[in-house]
PDB file of C-alpha atoms and ligand atoms in Angstrom:
ATOM      1  CA  MET V   1     295.197  81.717  75.743  1.00 43.00           C
ATOM      2  CA  VAL V   2     292.847  78.690  76.486  1.00 43.00           C
ATOM      3  CA  PHE V   3     290.692  79.304  78.874  1.00 43.00           C
ATOM      4  CA  THR V   4     289.838  76.420  81.298  1.00 46.00           C
ATOM      5  CA  VAL V   5     287.086  76.300  84.233  1.00 43.00           C
ATOM      6  CA  GLU V   6     290.029  76.163  86.899  1.00 47.00           C
ATOM      7  CA  LEU V   7     291.947  79.486  84.601  1.00 46.00           C
ATOM      8  CA  CYS V   8     288.527  81.656  85.152  1.00 44.00           C
ATOM      9  CA  ILE V   9     287.708  81.014  88.371  1.00 46.00           C
ATOM     10  CA  ILE V  10     291.530  82.108  89.440  1.00 48.00           C
ATOM     11  CA  ILE V  11     290.913  85.202  87.142  1.00 48.00           C
ATOM     12  CA  GLY V  12     287.518  86.300  88.111  1.00 51.00           C
ATOM     13  CA  VAL V  13     286.009  85.794  83.698  1.00 51.00           C
ATOM     14  CA  ASP V  14     281.976  84.776  84.023  1.00 60.00           C
ATOM     15  CA  THR V  15     282.430  81.242  82.497  1.00 54.00           C
ATOM     16  CA  VAL V  16     278.572  81.339  81.849  1.00 55.00           C
ATOM     17  CA  LYS V  17     278.380  84.890  80.354  1.00 61.00           C
ATOM     18  CA  LEU V  18     281.585  83.692  78.252  1.00 54.00           C
ATOM     19  CA  LYS V  19     279.990  80.652  76.659  1.00 55.00           C
ATOM     20  CA  ARG V  20     276.340  82.637  76.317  1.00 58.00           C
ATOM     21  CA  ASN V  21     278.672  85.287  74.313  1.00 61.00           C
ATOM     22  CA  ALA V  22     280.656  82.732  72.324  1.00 57.00           C
ATOM     23  CA  ALA V  23     276.943  80.855  71.377  1.00 51.00           C
ATOM     24  CA  PHE V  24     275.508  84.373  70.376  1.00 52.00           C
ATOM     25  CA  ALA V  25     278.489  85.137  68.501  1.00 54.00           C
ATOM     26  CA  LEU V  26     278.464  81.345  66.331  1.00 49.00           C
ATOM     27  CA  GLN V  27     274.420  82.301  66.106  1.00 49.00           C
ATOM     28  CA  GLY V  28     275.697  85.879  64.671  1.00 50.00           C
ATOM     29  CA  LEU V  29     278.384  84.070  62.500  1.00 50.00           C
ATOM     30  CA  ASN V  30     275.307  81.016  61.053  1.00 50.00           C
ATOM     31  CA  GLN V  31     273.607  84.052  60.142  1.00 49.00           C
ATOM     32  CA  LEU V  32     275.522  85.230  57.990  1.00 51.00           C
ATOM     33  CA  LEU V  33     277.247  82.778  55.895  1.00 51.00           C
ATOM     34  CA  TRP V  34     274.085  81.148  55.958  1.00 54.00           C
ATOM     35  CA  PRO V  35     271.149  83.871  56.082  1.00 62.00           C
ATOM     36  CA  ALA V  36     267.596  82.445  56.380  1.00 81.00           C
ATOM     37  CA  VAL V  37     266.074  82.329  52.777  1.00 85.00           C
ATOM     38  CA  CYS V  38     262.495  80.627  51.789  1.00 86.00           C
ATOM     39  CA  VAL V  39     263.589  76.826  50.042  1.00 80.00           C
ATOM     40  CA  ASN V  40     261.660  77.461  47.428  1.00 81.00           C
ATOM     41  CA  CYS V  41     261.860  80.946  45.938  1.00 85.00           C
ATOM     42  CA  LYS V  42     265.338  81.612  47.707  1.00 84.00           C
ATOM     43  CA  GLN V  43     263.479  84.905  49.508  1.00 87.00           C
ATOM     44  CA  SER V  44     265.207  85.875  52.466  1.00 87.00           C
ATOM     45  CA  ILE V  45     262.579  84.699  55.842  1.00 86.00           C
ATOM     46  CA  CYS V  46     262.983  85.381  59.784  1.00 80.00           C
ATOM     47  CA  GLU V  47     263.874  82.005  61.556  1.00 70.00           C
ATOM     48  CA  THR V  48     260.738  81.553  62.929  1.00 69.00           C
ATOM     49  CA  ASP V  49     258.859  81.529  59.046  1.00 71.00           C
ATOM     50  CA  ASN V  50     259.440  78.047  59.059  1.00 73.00           C
ATOM     51  CA  ALA V  51     260.946  77.467  55.768  1.00 78.00           C
ATOM     52  CA  LEU V  52     258.981  79.559  53.373  1.00 85.00           C
ATOM     53  CA  CYS V  53     258.084  82.697  52.801  1.00 88.00           C
ATOM     54  CA  LYS V  54     254.563  84.004  53.446  1.00 89.00           C
ATOM     55  CA  ASN V  55     253.475  84.326  49.679  1.00 90.00           C
ATOM     56  CA  CYS V  56     254.939  80.487  48.983  1.00 89.00           C
ATOM     57  CA  TRP V  57     252.999  79.440  52.272  1.00 88.00           C
ATOM     58  CA  ASP V  58     249.870  81.149  50.885  1.00 89.00           C
ATOM     59  CA  GLU V  59     250.520  80.218  47.171  1.00 88.00           C
ATOM     60  CA  LEU V  60     250.865  76.278  48.165  1.00 86.00           C
ATOM     61  CA  LEU V  61     247.660  76.742  50.785  1.00 85.00           C
ATOM     62  CA  PHE V  62     246.167  77.923  47.701  1.00 83.00           C
ATOM     63  CA  CYS V  63     247.312  74.683  46.153  1.00 82.00           C
ATOM     64  CA  THR V  64     246.091  72.060  48.556  1.00 85.00           C
ATOM     65  CA  ALA V  65     242.896  73.781  49.337  1.00 82.00           C
ATOM     66  CA  GLY V  66     239.828  71.971  47.936  1.00 82.00           C
ATOM     67  CA  ASP V  67     237.724  69.023  48.065  1.00 89.00           C
ATOM     68  CA  TYR V  68     238.585  65.620  46.245  1.00 93.00           C
ATOM     69  CA  CYS V  69     237.293  62.254  45.597  1.00 94.00           C
ATOM     70  CA  ARG V  70     238.627  59.877  48.167  1.00 94.00           C
ATOM     71  CA  ARG V  71     238.695  57.180  45.189  1.00 95.00           C
ATOM     72  CA  CYS V  72     240.552  58.464  42.879  1.00 95.00           C
ATOM     73  CA  GLY V  73     241.926  61.834  44.516  1.00 95.00           C
ATOM     74  CA  ARG V  74     240.682  64.549  41.762  1.00 93.00           C
ATOM     75  CA  ASP V  75     239.155  67.309  42.203  1.00 91.00           C
ATOM     76  CA  ALA V  76     235.231  67.040  43.157  1.00 91.00           C
ATOM     77  CA  SER V  77     232.880  68.378  45.388  1.00 87.00           C
ATOM     78  CA  ARG V  78     231.051  66.064  47.108  1.00 83.00           C
ATOM     79  CA  TYR V  79     227.618  66.554  45.698  1.00 87.00           C
ATOM     80  CA  ALA V  80     229.100  65.112  41.878  1.00 87.00           C
ATOM     81  CA  LEU V  81     229.509  61.969  43.563  1.00 89.00           C
ATOM     82  CA  VAL V  82     227.908  59.318  42.994  1.00 90.00           C
ATOM     83  CA  ASP V  83     228.064  55.611  45.239  1.00 88.00           C
ATOM     84  CA  GLY V  84     231.794  57.391  46.547  1.00 89.00           C
ATOM     85  CA  ALA V  85     233.323  57.454  43.082  1.00 94.00           C
ATOM     86  CA  CYS V  86     233.428  61.091  41.428  1.00 94.00           C
ATOM     87  CA  PRO V  87     232.692  61.561  37.819  1.00 92.00           C
ATOM     88  CA  ASP V  88     236.512  60.535  36.277  1.00 91.00           C
ATOM     89  CA  CYS V  89     236.473  57.040  38.795  1.00 94.00           C
ATOM     90  CA  GLN V  90     233.199  55.528  37.734  1.00 93.00           C
ATOM     91  CA  GLY V  91     233.565  52.612  36.681  1.00 91.00           C
ATOM     92  CA  LYS V  92     237.147  52.470  36.658  1.00 92.00           C
ATOM     93  CA  GLN V  93     239.056  49.298  38.801  1.00 93.00           C
ATOM     94  CA  ILE V  94     240.821  50.757  42.043  1.00 96.00           C
ATOM     95  CA  HIS V  95     243.209  48.478  43.665  1.00 97.00           C
ATOM     96  CA  PHE V  96     243.517  50.438  46.216  1.00 97.00           C
ATOM     97  CA  ASP V  97     240.612  51.313  48.728  1.00 97.00           C
ATOM     98  CA  GLN V  98     241.176  55.188  49.260  1.00 96.00           C
ATOM     99  CA  ILE V  99     243.447  58.072  48.521  1.00 97.00           C
ATOM    100  CA  THR V 100     244.195  60.950  49.747  1.00 97.00           C
ATOM    101  CA  ARG V 101     246.352  63.701  49.047  1.00 96.00           C
ATOM    102  CA  SER V 102     247.834  67.099  50.009  1.00 95.00           C
ATOM    103  CA  GLY V 103     246.750  68.865  47.225  1.00 93.00           C
ATOM    104  CA  VAL V 104     246.884  70.016  43.062  1.00 93.00           C
ATOM    105  CA  TYR V 105     249.827  69.565  40.938  1.00 93.00           C
ATOM    106  CA  GLY V 106     250.706  72.600  39.736  1.00 89.00           C
ATOM    107  CA  ASP V 107     251.958  76.384  41.375  1.00 86.00           C
ATOM    108  CA  ALA V 108     254.506  76.661  44.153  1.00 88.00           C
ATOM    109  CA  LEU V 109     253.418  72.490  45.388  1.00 92.00           C
ATOM    110  CA  GLN V 110     254.791  71.346  41.464  1.00 92.00           C
ATOM    111  CA  GLU V 111     257.861  73.356  41.860  1.00 89.00           C
ATOM    112  CA  LEU V 112     258.691  72.036  45.890  1.00 91.00           C
ATOM    113  CA  ILE V 113     258.100  67.838  43.834  1.00 94.00           C
ATOM    114  CA  LEU V 114     260.161  69.116  41.462  1.00 93.00           C
ATOM    115  CA  ALA V 115     262.698  70.500  43.393  1.00 91.00           C
ATOM    116  CA  PHE V 116     262.372  67.929  46.137  1.00 93.00           C
ATOM    117  CA  LYS V 117     263.169  65.131  43.177  1.00 93.00           C
ATOM    118  CA  LYS V 118     266.597  67.092  41.678  1.00 91.00           C
ATOM    119  CA  GLY V 119     268.211  66.479  44.739  1.00 91.00           C
ATOM    120  CA  ARG V 120     266.789  68.961  47.577  1.00 89.00           C
ATOM    121  CA  THR V 121     266.028  66.834  50.353  1.00 90.00           C
ATOM    122  CA  GLU V 122     266.088  69.412  52.610  1.00 86.00           C
ATOM    123  CA  LEU V 123     262.261  70.142  51.524  1.00 89.00           C
ATOM    124  CA  ASP V 124     260.907  66.780  53.471  1.00 92.00           C
ATOM    125  CA  LEU V 125     260.490  69.148  56.611  1.00 88.00           C
ATOM    126  CA  VAL V 126     257.263  70.849  54.332  1.00 90.00           C
ATOM    127  CA  LEU V 127     256.325  68.331  52.412  1.00 94.00           C
ATOM    128  CA  GLY V 128     256.093  65.823  55.926  1.00 95.00           C
ATOM    129  CA  PHE V 129     254.384  68.012  57.003  1.00 92.00           C
ATOM    130  CA  LEU V 130     252.096  68.804  54.423  1.00 94.00           C
ATOM    131  CA  ALA V 131     251.286  65.398  53.270  1.00 96.00           C
ATOM    132  CA  SER V 132     251.177  64.534  57.658  1.00 95.00           C
ATOM    133  CA  SER V 133     247.862  67.246  57.347  1.00 93.00           C
ATOM    134  CA  ALA V 134     246.737  65.603  54.555  1.00 94.00           C
ATOM    135  CA  LEU V 135     246.487  61.969  56.497  1.00 95.00           C
ATOM    136  CA  GLN V 136     245.432  63.248  59.486  1.00 94.00           C
ATOM    137  CA  GLY V 137     242.295  64.249  57.686  1.00 91.00           C
ATOM    138  CA  SER V 138     241.920  61.150  55.261  1.00 92.00           C
ATOM    139  CA  GLY V 139     239.163  59.040  57.951  1.00 90.00           C
ATOM    140  CA  PHE V 140     241.770  55.832  57.492  1.00 95.00           C
ATOM    141  CA  VAL V 141     245.107  56.848  59.948  1.00 95.00           C
ATOM    142  CA  ASN V 142     243.803  54.900  62.923  1.00 93.00           C
ATOM    143  CA  GLY V 143     243.595  51.673  60.606  1.00 90.00           C
ATOM    144  CA  ILE V 144     247.315  52.111  59.067  1.00 97.00           C
ATOM    145  CA  GLU V 145     250.426  49.716  60.288  1.00 98.00           C
ATOM    146  CA  PHE V 146     252.627  50.203  57.389  1.00 98.00           C
ATOM    147  CA  PHE V 147     253.905  52.951  55.475  1.00 98.00           C
ATOM    148  CA  VAL V 148     254.836  51.727  52.022  1.00 98.00           C
ATOM    149  CA  PRO V 149     256.662  54.031  49.719  1.00 98.00           C
ATOM    150  CA  VAL V 150     256.256  53.024  46.360  1.00 97.00           C
ATOM    151  CA  PRO V 151     259.433  51.612  45.116  1.00 96.00           C
ATOM    152  CA  LEU V 152     262.071  52.929  42.247  1.00 92.00           C
ATOM    153  CA  HIS V 153     263.949  50.176  40.267  1.00 90.00           C
ATOM    154  CA  TRP V 154     267.625  50.258  41.269  1.00 90.00           C
ATOM    155  CA  THR V 155     268.713  51.802  38.878  1.00 89.00           C
ATOM    156  CA  ARG V 156     266.776  54.937  38.946  1.00 88.00           C
ATOM    157  CA  ARG V 157     267.553  54.809  42.825  1.00 89.00           C
ATOM    158  CA  LEU V 158     271.482  54.705  41.901  1.00 89.00           C
ATOM    159  CA  SER V 159     271.285  57.774  39.550  1.00 89.00           C
ATOM    160  CA  ARG V 160     268.981  59.585  41.695  1.00 91.00           C
ATOM    161  CA  GLY V 161     270.714  58.763  45.353  1.00 93.00           C
ATOM    162  CA  TYR V 162     267.553  58.554  47.068  1.00 95.00           C
ATOM    163  CA  ASN V 163     263.761  57.208  46.553  1.00 96.00           C
ATOM    164  CA  GLN V 164     261.533  60.512  47.121  1.00 96.00           C
ATOM    165  CA  ALA V 165     258.851  58.823  48.012  1.00 97.00           C
ATOM    166  CA  LEU V 166     260.678  56.748  51.084  1.00 97.00           C
ATOM    167  CA  VAL V 167     262.550  59.994  52.607  1.00 97.00           C
ATOM    168  CA  LEU V 168     258.581  61.557  52.774  1.00 97.00           C
ATOM    169  CA  ALA V 169     257.425  58.698  54.227  1.00 98.00           C
ATOM    170  CA  LYS V 170     260.610  59.052  56.792  1.00 97.00           C
ATOM    171  CA  LYS V 171     258.932  62.704  57.825  1.00 96.00           C
ATOM    172  CA  LEU V 172     255.164  61.276  58.368  1.00 97.00           C
ATOM    173  CA  LYS V 173     253.897  61.582  61.808  1.00 93.00           C
ATOM    174  CA  HIS V 174     251.892  58.589  62.873  1.00 95.00           C
ATOM    175  CA  PRO V 175     252.119  57.079  66.616  1.00 94.00           C
ATOM    176  CA  THR V 176     252.588  53.584  65.461  1.00 96.00           C
ATOM    177  CA  ALA V 177     252.895  52.583  61.739  1.00 97.00           C
ATOM    178  CA  LYS V 178     256.532  51.767  60.656  1.00 97.00           C
ATOM    179  CA  ILE V 179     258.015  51.836  57.227  1.00 98.00           C
ATOM    180  CA  ASN V 180     257.859  48.776  55.613  1.00 98.00           C
ATOM    181  CA  THR V 181     260.482  48.300  52.610  1.00 97.00           C
ATOM    182  CA  ASP V 182     259.431  44.763  51.457  1.00 98.00           C
ATOM    183  CA  LEU V 183     257.353  46.583  47.945  1.00 98.00           C
ATOM    184  CA  VAL V 184     260.167  46.054  45.006  1.00 96.00           C
ATOM    185  CA  ARG V 185     259.878  47.022  41.788  1.00 95.00           C
ATOM    186  CA  ILE V 186     261.454  43.275  39.751  1.00 94.00           C
ATOM    187  CA  ARG V 187     261.581  45.489  35.965  1.00 90.00           C
ATOM    188  CA  TYR V 188     262.598  48.594  35.041  1.00 87.00           C
ATOM    189  CA  THR V 189     260.285  50.582  33.044  1.00 86.00           C
ATOM    190  CA  LYS V 190     259.976  53.297  31.295  1.00 83.00           C
ATOM    191  CA  SER V 191     259.392  56.743  32.522  1.00 82.00           C
ATOM    192  CA  GLN V 192     255.411  56.988  32.991  1.00 80.00           C
ATOM    193  CA  VAL V 193     255.201  61.023  32.199  1.00 78.00           C
ATOM    194  CA  GLY V 194     256.195  59.843  28.590  1.00 76.00           C
ATOM    195  CA  MET V 195     253.280  57.229  27.898  1.00 80.00           C
ATOM    196  CA  PRO V 196     249.839  58.919  25.325  1.00 81.00           C
ATOM    197  CA  THR V 197     247.235  57.440  27.436  1.00 85.00           C
ATOM    198  CA  PRO V 198     246.553  55.899  30.575  1.00 85.00           C
ATOM    199  CA  ALA V 199     246.037  52.003  28.710  1.00 87.00           C
ATOM    200  CA  ALA V 200     249.784  52.771  27.681  1.00 88.00           C
ATOM    201  CA  ARG V 201     250.499  53.588  31.765  1.00 87.00           C
ATOM    202  CA  ALA V 202     248.869  50.824  33.128  1.00 88.00           C
ATOM    203  CA  LYS V 203     250.547  48.389  30.535  1.00 87.00           C
ATOM    204  CA  ASN V 204     253.882  49.730  31.094  1.00 87.00           C
ATOM    205  CA  VAL V 205     253.619  48.744  34.899  1.00 90.00           C
ATOM    206  CA  ALA V 206     252.184  45.534  34.641  1.00 89.00           C
ATOM    207  CA  GLY V 207     253.794  43.214  36.421  1.00 92.00           C
ATOM    208  CA  ALA V 208     256.247  45.873  37.664  1.00 94.00           C
ATOM    209  CA  PHE V 209     255.884  44.346  41.129  1.00 96.00           C
ATOM    210  CA  ALA V 210     256.641  41.889  43.735  1.00 97.00           C
ATOM    211  CA  VAL V 211     256.869  41.292  47.554  1.00 98.00           C
ATOM    212  CA  ARG V 212     260.015  40.284  48.829  1.00 97.00           C
ATOM    213  CA  GLN V 213     259.663  36.875  51.074  1.00 96.00           C
ATOM    214  CA  GLY V 214     258.404  37.004  54.372  1.00 96.00           C
ATOM    215  CA  HIS V 215     257.181  39.575  54.292  1.00 97.00           C
ATOM    216  CA  LYS V 216     254.632  40.792  56.711  1.00 96.00           C
ATOM    217  CA  PHE V 217     251.781  42.372  54.729  1.00 98.00           C
ATOM    218  CA  LYS V 218     249.499  39.477  55.112  1.00 97.00           C
ATOM    219  CA  GLY V 219     246.135  40.436  56.966  1.00 98.00           C
ATOM    220  CA  THR V 220     247.412  44.400  57.170  1.00 98.00           C
ATOM    221  CA  ASN V 221     246.125  48.005  56.823  1.00 98.00           C
ATOM    222  CA  ILE V 222     248.801  49.140  54.477  1.00 98.00           C
ATOM    223  CA  CYS V 223     248.941  53.176  53.823  1.00 98.00           C
ATOM    224  CA  LEU V 224     251.102  53.452  50.257  1.00 98.00           C
ATOM    225  CA  VAL V 225     253.229  56.918  49.764  1.00 98.00           C
ATOM    226  CA  ASP V 226     254.217  58.209  46.780  1.00 97.00           C
ATOM    227  CA  ASP V 227     255.069  61.935  45.104  1.00 96.00           C
ATOM    228  CA  ILE V 228     252.428  62.564  42.435  1.00 95.00           C
ATOM    229  CA  LYS V 229     249.405  60.497  41.268  1.00 94.00           C
ATOM    230  CA  THR V 230     248.529  60.958  37.810  1.00 90.00           C
ATOM    231  CA  THR V 231     246.162  57.536  36.100  1.00 89.00           C
ATOM    232  CA  GLY V 232     247.155  56.103  39.197  1.00 93.00           C
ATOM    233  CA  ALA V 233     248.554  52.897  37.278  1.00 93.00           C
ATOM    234  CA  THR V 234     252.097  52.642  39.608  1.00 95.00           C
ATOM    235  CA  LEU V 235     249.298  52.839  42.693  1.00 96.00           C
ATOM    236  CA  ASN V 236     246.842  50.687  41.406  1.00 96.00           C
ATOM    237  CA  GLU V 237     249.663  48.099  40.164  1.00 96.00           C
ATOM    238  CA  CYS V 238     251.119  48.717  43.463  1.00 97.00           C
ATOM    239  CA  ALA V 239     247.378  47.849  45.383  1.00 98.00           C
ATOM    240  CA  LYS V 240     247.192  44.819  43.415  1.00 97.00           C
ATOM    241  CA  THR V 241     250.594  43.127  44.181  1.00 98.00           C
ATOM    242  CA  LEU V 242     249.871  43.921  47.772  1.00 98.00           C
ATOM    243  CA  LYS V 243     245.878  42.885  47.801  1.00 98.00           C
ATOM    244  CA  GLU V 244     247.811  39.288  46.413  1.00 97.00           C
ATOM    245  CA  ALA V 245     250.263  38.504  49.489  1.00 98.00           C
ATOM    246  CA  GLY V 246     246.926  38.704  52.066  1.00 98.00           C
ATOM    247  CA  THR V 247     247.153  42.810  52.299  1.00 98.00           C
ATOM    248  CA  SER V 248     243.451  43.841  53.611  1.00 98.00           C
ATOM    249  CA  LYS V 249     243.200  47.134  53.085  1.00 98.00           C
ATOM    250  CA  VAL V 250     245.398  49.289  51.115  1.00 98.00           C
ATOM    251  CA  TYR V 251     245.490  53.286  51.405  1.00 98.00           C
ATOM    252  CA  ALA V 252     247.223  55.405  49.701  1.00 98.00           C
ATOM    253  CA  LEU V 253     248.673  59.020  50.064  1.00 98.00           C
ATOM    254  CA  VAL V 254     250.387  61.377  47.947  1.00 97.00           C
ATOM    255  CA  LEU V 255     252.061  65.093  48.286  1.00 97.00           C
ATOM    256  CA  ALA V 256     249.859  66.156  44.895  1.00 96.00           C
ATOM    257  CA  VAL V 257     247.630  64.499  42.390  1.00 95.00           C
ATOM    258  CA  ALA V 258     248.078  65.992  38.347  1.00 91.00           C
ATOM    259  CA  GLY V 259     246.371  66.150  35.199  1.00 79.00           C
ATOM    260  CA  GLN V 260     244.066  68.970  36.993  1.00 70.00           C
ATOM    261  CA  ASN V 261     243.160  72.762  35.977  1.00 54.00           C
ATOM    262  CA  VAL V 262     245.104  74.569  39.228  1.00 48.00           C
TER     263      VAL V 262
HETATM  264 ZN1   ZN U 301     259.484  81.916  49.431  1.00 83.80          ZN
HETATM  265 ZN1   ZN U 302     237.152  60.370  41.867  1.00 83.80          ZN
END
């Protein structure tokens, strides 16, 4: 029997109560079929736990604590900086103006990023929250006009199905900055993971990027967005390309900086 509103009035059924009961029943069924679990370790969690269990949040917060060099993103006490550069990046040519990071590549943060790159795009909620927090603490958040995700070569984007940097950029909270995809990868490059030295990584990505015709980068301040920074060769090459296209300031935001002790 179909309970139309008219029929319910005629036979004296409270339609509001009926709808509420139906909603509760559906919610219960939903929990039974898809119980809330931690997106990282799959332990049961409460609906109010915000995607991760307490242990994973604790571990994640540990990975995201600590001071770092605003020039290269590596762990560094502010007392170790000389002219704004840590011992690791002293004298190195860096084309981006400043970098902010959510944390160090290890433990829970590493697991989340790896899973995010292997198809679990629903992790964009947690990772987007971490990236937005890093951005808020960066000191350059107010000047940004565009978020530019580090582009993948189209063949890699096709095999993965998405560009994780773009998915992440879409989750960033900012009142005015827009996503801009006019920076493109024009040459297929081998994975940076297999490169033995920083020089080899730099050579691997040299000339790999370009800006689209009709781009609007001239005179703007932009923030590159990526998941991981290791030597920074990719970010550096992107920043160099953007500066050559007339961009005023190029900042960088990454989820994690790799190659350090956690
Ligand atoms: Zn967990
Ligand atoms: Zn540094």
